[in-house]
CSV table of C-alpha atoms in Angstrom, one decimal:
chain,number,residue,atom,x,y,z
A,146,MET,CA,-1.3,-5.4,6.1
A,147,ALA,CA,0.4,-4.8,9.5
A,148,LYS,CA,-0.3,-3.0,12.5
A,149,ALA,CA,2.6,-1.1,14.6
A,150,PHE,CA,2.9,-1.1,18.2
A,151,GLU,CA,5.6,0.5,18.4
A,152,GLU,CA,8.6,0.5,21.3
A,153,SER,CA,7.4,3.9,22.6
A,154,SER,CA,4.0,3.3,23.4
A,155,PRO,CA,1.8,-0.2,25.5
A,156,ALA,CA,2.2,-2.5,23.8
A,157,TYR,CA,-1.0,-5.1,24.4
A,158,SER,CA,-1.1,-9.0,24.9
A,159,GLU,CA,-2.1,-11.0,22.0
A,160,VAL,CA,-5.2,-12.0,23.3
A,161,GLU,CA,-5.6,-8.8,24.1
A,162,LYS,CA,-5.4,-7.8,20.7
A,163,ALA,CA,-7.0,-10.9,19.3
A,164,VAL,CA,-10.1,-9.4,20.7
A,165,SER,CA,-9.0,-5.7,19.6
A,166,ILE,CA,-8.6,-6.9,16.5
A,167,VAL,CA,-12.1,-8.8,16.0
A,168,ARG,CA,-13.8,-6.3,17.4
A,169,GLU,CA,-12.2,-3.8,14.7
A,170,ASP,CA,-12.3,-5.1,11.5
A,171,LEU,CA,-15.8,-7.4,11.9
A,172,GLY,CA,-17.8,-6.2,14.8
A,173,SER,CA,-17.8,-8.8,16.6
A,174,SER,CA,-19.6,-8.5,20.2
A,175,CYS,CA,-17.3,-9.3,23.4
A,176,ASP,CA,-16.7,-8.5,26.5
A,177,ASN,CA,-14.2,-6.2,27.8
A,178,ALA,CA,-11.4,-7.4,28.9
A,179,GLN,CA,-10.4,-5.7,31.8
A,180,SER,CA,-6.7,-4.3,31.4
A,181,THR,CA,-4.8,-1.0,31.6
A,182,ASP,CA,-2.4,0.2,29.1
A,183,SER,CA,0.9,0.2,31.1
A,184,ASP,CA,0.8,-3.4,32.3
A,185,PHE,CA,3.2,-4.5,29.6
A,186,GLN,CA,6.2,-2.7,27.0
A,187,GLY,CA,7.9,-4.2,24.4
A,188,ASN,CA,6.9,-4.3,21.0
A,189,ALA,CA,3.9,-6.6,18.5
A,190,LEU,CA,3.0,-6.7,15.2
A,191,VAL,CA,-0.2,-7.1,13.7
A,192,HIS,CA,-0.7,-8.7,10.1
A,193,ASN,CA,-4.1,-8.6,8.2
A,194,LEU,CA,-2.8,-11.4,5.7
A,195,ALA,CA,-4.2,-11.0,2.1
A,196,ASN,CA,-5.6,-15.5,2.7
A,197,GLY,CA,-7.8,-14.4,5.8
A,198,LEU,CA,-5.6,-15.1,8.6
A,199,ILE,CA,-5.0,-12.6,11.6
A,200,VAL,CA,-1.1,-13.2,12.8
A,201,THR,CA,0.3,-11.2,15.7
A,202,MET,CA,3.9,-11.6,16.7
A,203,GLU,CA,5.1,-10.2,20.3
A,204,THR,CA,7.8,-9.2,22.1
A,205,VAL,CA,6.3,-7.4,25.4
A,206,THR,CA,7.6,-7.7,29.0
A,207,ALA,CA,5.6,-7.1,32.5
A,208,ILE,CA,6.0,-4.4,34.4
A,209,ARG,CA,3.4,-5.9,36.5
A,210,ASP,CA,1.3,-8.3,37.8
A,211,HIS,CA,-1.5,-8.7,35.8
A,212,HIS,CA,-5.0,-10.4,36.5
A,213,PHE,CA,-6.3,-9.6,32.8
A,214,LEU,CA,-10.1,-10.9,32.7
A,215,GLY,CA,-12.1,-11.1,29.0
A,216,SER,CA,-13.7,-12.8,26.1
A,217,PHE,CA,-12.3,-15.3,23.0
A,218,PRO,CA,-14.3,-14.2,20.6
A,219,ALA,CA,-16.2,-17.5,18.5
A,220,SER,CA,-12.5,-18.3,16.4
A,221,LEU,CA,-9.4,-20.9,15.9
A,222,MET,CA,-6.9,-19.1,17.6
A,223,LEU,CA,-3.2,-20.6,18.1
A,224,ARG,CA,-0.8,-19.8,20.3
A,225,LEU,CA,2.7,-20.4,20.3
A,226,PRO,CA,5.1,-19.2,23.1
A,227,LEU,CA,8.7,-18.9,22.1
A,228,GLY,CA,10.2,-17.4,25.1
A,229,THR,CA,11.2,-19.2,28.7
A,230,ASP,CA,7.9,-17.2,30.7
A,231,ARG,CA,4.9,-18.7,30.4
A,232,PRO,CA,1.1,-17.1,31.7
A,233,VAL,CA,-1.2,-19.1,33.2
A,234,VAL,CA,-4.5,-19.1,31.1
A,235,ASN,CA,-7.6,-20.5,32.7
A,236,SER,CA,-11.4,-20.7,30.0
A,237,THR,CA,-14.6,-22.0,30.7
A,238,LEU,CA,-13.6,-23.9,27.7
A,239,ILE,CA,-11.5,-26.8,29.8
A,240,GLU,CA,-10.0,-28.0,33.2
A,241,PRO,CA,-7.2,-24.2,34.0
A,242,PHE,CA,-5.0,-24.8,31.5
A,243,HIS,CA,-0.9,-24.5,32.2
A,244,PRO,CA,0.7,-23.5,28.8
A,245,ASP,CA,4.0,-24.6,30.5
A,246,LEU,CA,3.3,-27.9,29.4
A,247,ALA,CA,3.1,-27.7,26.2
A,248,ASP,CA,5.3,-26.2,23.6
A,249,ALA,CA,2.2,-24.5,21.3
A,250,ALA,CA,-1.8,-24.6,22.1
A,251,VAL,CA,-5.1,-24.0,19.8
A,252,MET,CA,-8.3,-23.1,20.8
A,253,ALA,CA,-11.3,-23.8,18.4
A,254,THR,CA,-14.7,-22.3,19.6
A,255,ASP,CA,-18.2,-21.4,18.3
A,256,GLN,CA,-18.8,-19.2,20.9
A,257,VAL,CA,-17.4,-16.6,23.0
A,258,SER,CA,-16.2,-18.3,25.7
A,259,ASP,CA,-14.3,-16.7,29.1
A,260,PHE,CA,-10.9,-16.8,30.2
A,261,GLU,CA,-8.5,-15.4,32.9
A,262,ILE,CA,-5.0,-14.8,32.1
A,263,ARG,CA,-2.3,-14.5,35.4
A,264,ILE,CA,0.8,-12.5,34.6
A,265,HIS,CA,3.5,-11.5,37.0
A,266,ASN,CA,6.0,-8.9,36.7
A,267,GLY,CA,9.5,-9.0,35.0
A,268,GLN,CA,8.5,-11.7,32.6
A,269,ARG,CA,9.0,-11.8,29.2
A,270,PHE,CA,7.1,-13.2,26.7
A,271,GLN,CA,8.0,-13.8,22.8
A,272,THR,CA,4.9,-15.3,21.1
A,273,PHE,CA,3.8,-15.9,17.2
A,274,GLY,CA,0.2,-16.3,17.4
A,275,ILE,CA,-2.9,-17.0,14.4
A,276,ILE,CA,-6.0,-16.3,14.4
A,277,ALA,CA,-8.7,-18.1,12.2
A,278,LEU,CA,-11.8,-16.8,11.7
A,279,PRO,CA,-13.5,-18.9,9.1
A,280,GLU,CA,-16.1,-16.3,7.1
A,281,GLN,CA,-12.8,-14.1,6.4
A,282,LEU,CA,-10.8,-16.9,4.8
A,283,THR,CA,-10.2,-17.1,1.4
A,284,ASP,CA,-9.7,-21.3,0.8
A,285,THR,CA,-12.8,-22.1,1.3
A,286,ARG,CA,-11.4,-26.0,1.9
A,287,LEU,CA,-9.8,-24.0,5.2
A,288,ALA,CA,-12.9,-22.3,6.2
A,289,SER,CA,-14.6,-25.4,6.4
A,290,LEU,CA,-11.7,-27.6,8.2
A,291,VAL,CA,-12.0,-24.4,11.1
A,292,ARG,CA,-15.3,-24.5,11.3
A,293,GLU,CA,-14.9,-27.9,12.1
A,294,ALA,CA,-12.3,-27.1,14.8
A,295,GLN,CA,-14.7,-24.8,15.9
A,296,SER,CA,-17.6,-27.5,16.5
A,297,LYS,CA,-14.9,-28.9,19.1
A,298,ARG,CA,-15.0,-26.2,21.6
A,299,ALA,CA,-11.5,-27.7,23.1
A,300,VAL,CA,-8.5,-26.5,23.6
A,301,LYS,CA,-5.5,-28.4,22.5
A,302,PRO,CA,-1.9,-28.4,23.6
A,303,PHE,CA,0.2,-29.6,21.1
A,304,VAL,CA,4.0,-30.2,20.0
A,305,PRO,CA,5.1,-28.0,16.7
A,306,SER,CA,7.4,-29.4,14.5
A,307,PRO,CA,11.2,-28.4,14.6
A,308,ARG,CA,10.4,-26.5,11.5
A,309,ALA,CA,7.3,-24.5,11.6
A,310,ARG,CA,9.1,-23.7,15.3
A,311,LEU,CA,12.5,-22.0,13.7
A,312,ALA,CA,10.5,-20.1,11.2
A,313,ALA,CA,8.3,-18.5,13.4
A,314,LEU,CA,11.5,-17.4,15.8
A,315,ASP,CA,13.4,-16.1,12.6
A,316,LEU,CA,10.1,-14.0,11.9
A,317,LEU,CA,10.0,-12.6,14.8
A,318,ASN,CA,13.9,-11.6,15.3
A,319,SER,CA,13.8,-10.6,11.8
A,320,GLU,CA,14.7,-7.4,12.5
A,321,HIS,CA,13.7,-7.1,8.5
A,322,GLN,CA,10.8,-6.0,6.1
A,323,ASP,CA,10.4,-6.3,3.1
A,324,ALA,CA,8.2,-6.4,0.2
A,325,LEU,CA,8.8,-11.2,0.9
A,326,ASN,CA,7.7,-10.9,4.6
A,327,ASP,CA,4.2,-11.8,4.3
A,328,LEU,CA,4.6,-14.1,1.8
A,329,ARG,CA,6.9,-15.6,5.2
A,330,ILE,CA,4.5,-15.1,7.9
A,331,GLU,CA,1.6,-16.8,5.2
A,332,SER,CA,3.8,-19.7,4.5
A,333,CYS,CA,4.4,-19.9,8.6
A,334,ALA,CA,1.9,-19.4,9.9
A,335,ILE,CA,-0.3,-22.3,7.2
A,336,GLY,CA,1.7,-24.7,8.4
A,337,LEU,CA,1.5,-24.0,11.9
A,338,LEU,CA,-1.9,-23.9,11.3
A,339,THR,CA,-1.9,-27.6,9.8
A,340,GLU,CA,-0.1,-29.3,12.3
A,341,ALA,CA,-2.5,-27.2,14.9
A,342,LEU,CA,-6.1,-29.1,12.8
A,343,GLU,CA,-3.9,-32.4,13.3
A,344,ALA,CA,-3.8,-32.3,16.7
A,345,LEU,CA,-7.3,-31.2,16.7
A,346,CYS,CA,-8.1,-34.7,15.1
A,347,VAL,CA,-10.3,-32.4,12.4
A,348,GLY,CA,-12.3,-35.0,10.0
A,349,CYS,CA,-9.4,-37.5,11.4
A,350,GLU,CA,-8.9,-40.2,8.8
A,351,SER,CA,-10.0,-37.1,5.4
A,352,SER,CA,-7.9,-34.2,7.0
A,353,GLU,CA,-4.7,-36.1,7.3
A,354,ALA,CA,-4.5,-36.7,3.9
A,355,ALA,CA,-5.7,-33.1,3.6
A,356,SER,CA,-3.0,-31.6,6.6
A,357,THR,CA,-0.2,-33.8,4.0
A,358,SER,CA,-1.6,-32.5,0.4
A,359,ARG,CA,-1.1,-28.6,1.8
A,360,LEU,CA,2.0,-29.4,4.0
A,361,GLN,CA,3.9,-31.0,0.2
A,362,LEU,CA,2.7,-28.0,-1.1
A,363,GLU,CA,4.3,-25.8,1.1
A,364,ARG,CA,7.3,-27.0,0.2
A,365,VAL,CA,7.2,-25.8,-2.5
A,366,ARG,CA,5.7,-22.9,-2.2
A,367,GLN,CA,8.1,-21.8,0.3
A,368,LEU,CA,11.2,-23.0,-2.5
A,369,LEU,CA,9.2,-20.2,-4.6
A,370,ILE,CA,9.4,-17.8,-2.0
A,371,ASP,CA,13.2,-18.2,-1.7
A,372,TYR,CA,14.4,-18.9,-4.6
A,373,PRO,CA,13.0,-16.9,-6.9
A,374,GLU,CA,15.7,-16.2,-9.0
A,375,GLN,CA,16.5,-20.3,-9.9
A,376,SER,CA,14.7,-21.9,-12.9
A,377,HIS,CA,12.1,-23.8,-11.3
A,378,LYS,CA,10.7,-27.1,-13.4
A,379,ILE,CA,7.5,-28.4,-13.6
A,380,ASP,CA,8.9,-31.6,-13.2
A,381,GLU,CA,11.1,-30.7,-9.5
A,382,LEU,CA,8.3,-28.8,-8.3
A,383,ALA,CA,5.9,-32.4,-8.5
A,384,ALA,CA,8.6,-34.3,-7.2
A,385,LEU,CA,9.2,-32.4,-4.1
A,386,ALA,CA,5.5,-32.2,-3.4
A,387,GLY,CA,5.0,-36.0,-4.1
A,388,MET,CA,2.8,-35.6,-6.2
A,389,SER,CA,2.0,-35.3,-10.8
A,390,ALA,CA,2.4,-32.2,-12.2
A,391,THR,CA,-0.9,-32.2,-13.2
A,392,SER,CA,-2.1,-32.4,-9.3
A,393,LEU,CA,0.4,-29.9,-8.3
A,394,ARG,CA,-0.5,-26.9,-10.5
A,395,ARG,CA,-4.5,-28.0,-10.2
A,396,LYS,CA,-3.8,-28.4,-6.0
A,397,PHE,CA,-1.5,-24.9,-6.4
A,398,SER,CA,-4.2,-23.1,-7.6
A,399,ASP,CA,-7.3,-23.9,-5.8
A,400,THR,CA,-5.1,-23.8,-2.6
A,401,TYR,CA,-3.8,-20.3,-2.7
A,402,GLY,CA,-5.7,-18.6,-6.2
A,403,HIS,CA,-2.2,-18.5,-8.4
A,404,THR,CA,-1.1,-20.1,-10.8
A,405,LEU,CA,2.5,-22.2,-9.9
A,406,GLY,CA,3.7,-19.2,-12.4
A,407,ALA,CA,1.4,-16.3,-11.4
A,408,PHE,CA,2.8,-17.0,-7.4
A,409,LEU,CA,6.4,-17.0,-8.9
A,410,ARG,CA,6.5,-14.1,-11.0
A,411,GLU,CA,4.9,-11.6,-8.3
A,412,VAL,CA,7.8,-13.3,-5.6
A,413,ARG,CA,10.4,-12.2,-8.9
A,414,LEU,CA,8.9,-8.8,-9.4
A,415,LEU,CA,8.2,-8.4,-4.7
A,416,ARG,CA,12.0,-9.1,-5.0
A,417,ALA,CA,13.3,-6.9,-7.6
A,418,TYR,CA,11.3,-3.8,-5.7
A,419,GLU,CA,13.0,-4.2,-2.9
A,420,GLY,CA,16.8,-4.2,-4.3
A,421,LEU,CA,16.2,-2.0,-7.1
A,422,LEU,CA,14.4,0.7,-3.8
A,423,LYS,CA,16.8,-0.5,-0.6
A,424,GLU,CA,19.5,-2.2,-1.7
A,425,GLY,CA,21.2,0.0,-5.1
A,426,TRP,CA,20.5,-3.1,-7.2
A,427,SER,CA,21.1,-0.9,-11.4
A,428,ALA,CA,17.8,-2.4,-13.3
A,429,SER,CA,20.6,-4.3,-16.2
A,430,GLN,CA,21.6,-7.1,-12.7
A,431,THR,CA,18.2,-6.9,-11.1
A,432,ALA,CA,16.9,-9.2,-13.8
A,433,TYR,CA,18.9,-11.0,-13.3
A,434,ARG,CA,19.0,-11.4,-9.9
A,435,VAL,CA,15.7,-11.9,-9.9
A,436,GLY,CA,15.8,-15.3,-12.3
A,437,TYR,CA,14.8,-13.5,-15.6
A,438,SER,CA,17.3,-14.4,-18.6
A,439,HIS,CA,15.8,-10.7,-20.6
A,440,PRO,CA,15.8,-7.5,-19.7
A,441,SER,CA,13.6,-6.7,-21.3
A,442,SER,CA,11.2,-9.3,-20.6
A,443,PHE,CA,10.8,-8.1,-17.0
A,444,SER,CA,11.3,-4.4,-17.5
A,445,GLN,CA,7.7,-5.0,-18.8
A,446,ALA,CA,6.5,-7.5,-16.5
A,447,PHE,CA,8.3,-4.7,-13.3
A,448,LYS,CA,5.6,-2.0,-15.1
A,449,ARG,CA,2.7,-3.8,-15.8
A,450,ARG,CA,2.8,-4.8,-11.9
A,451,PHE,CA,3.9,-1.6,-10.8
A,452,GLY,CA,2.9,1.3,-13.2
A,453,THR,CA,6.5,2.4,-13.3
A,454,THR,CA,10.1,1.6,-15.2
A,455,PRO,CA,12.8,-0.6,-12.8
A,456,SER,CA,14.9,2.6,-13.8
A,457,SER,CA,12.9,5.1,-12.8
A,458,LEU,CA,13.5,4.4,-8.7
A,459,THR,CA,17.4,4.1,-9.9
A,460,ASP,CA,17.0,7.9,-11.1
């Protein structure tokens, strides 16, 4: 589910949103951040993902010099600036930290931490952010890694991979909010979070294997999202992931809470719904466009998922 801050209303900085989201959704006790609603103009979006991650995407411009004081909640927070301007961030966790020295930064702490941000009039920010609270995560292994990261109480600059950076930039610049958008955001967030945990050396040797496995699974997951219409053979997917078919089935289900078949079916049906509702697809052609060989099988699956027939969306 996403919360939008449209251009016609004031936009909030990522940290302001993080504090307010945690306070609103989880009742966390955080110091009030001091700022005014007219400090920024632009667009921002907050996604509360099904896996428990909170993702923020913003494109905002400061309309005056801004000195912001507040508190980070006990969490793991990742900030990936994608524009040319950078704020200066100071935290009680570390020496004064300047994000312009690296492409991204991840902060993990198990206690509330004070911070200070200085922004100058006219600076424009494009930022992809992630907030992870272990008690909210549906993946118990990921929650364990986040808790380990929190125990380090550190801020770490890191350079994300070109693929992760490009995926985040594409999402920020995309005007499409289709039915698959949350899946794309979740895929990007998991990839960035994996790289952030590696930067923090969470688990070191043991986490390296876990991170590699997750990245391999993400390749498969992204392929299914990008090409739902194709006939995906388990042996080919296993080769892409660099593991056996049995391991792929087990690890995919353990990580994402869906079997491979159930996930692909969900992606196909969401794409079908989008095509029927917004792109003028006919009920007969939709089945083939999303990878079903038999329209009758598609219609039955569609009705089970949405409670209505494909043809009802085209009438």
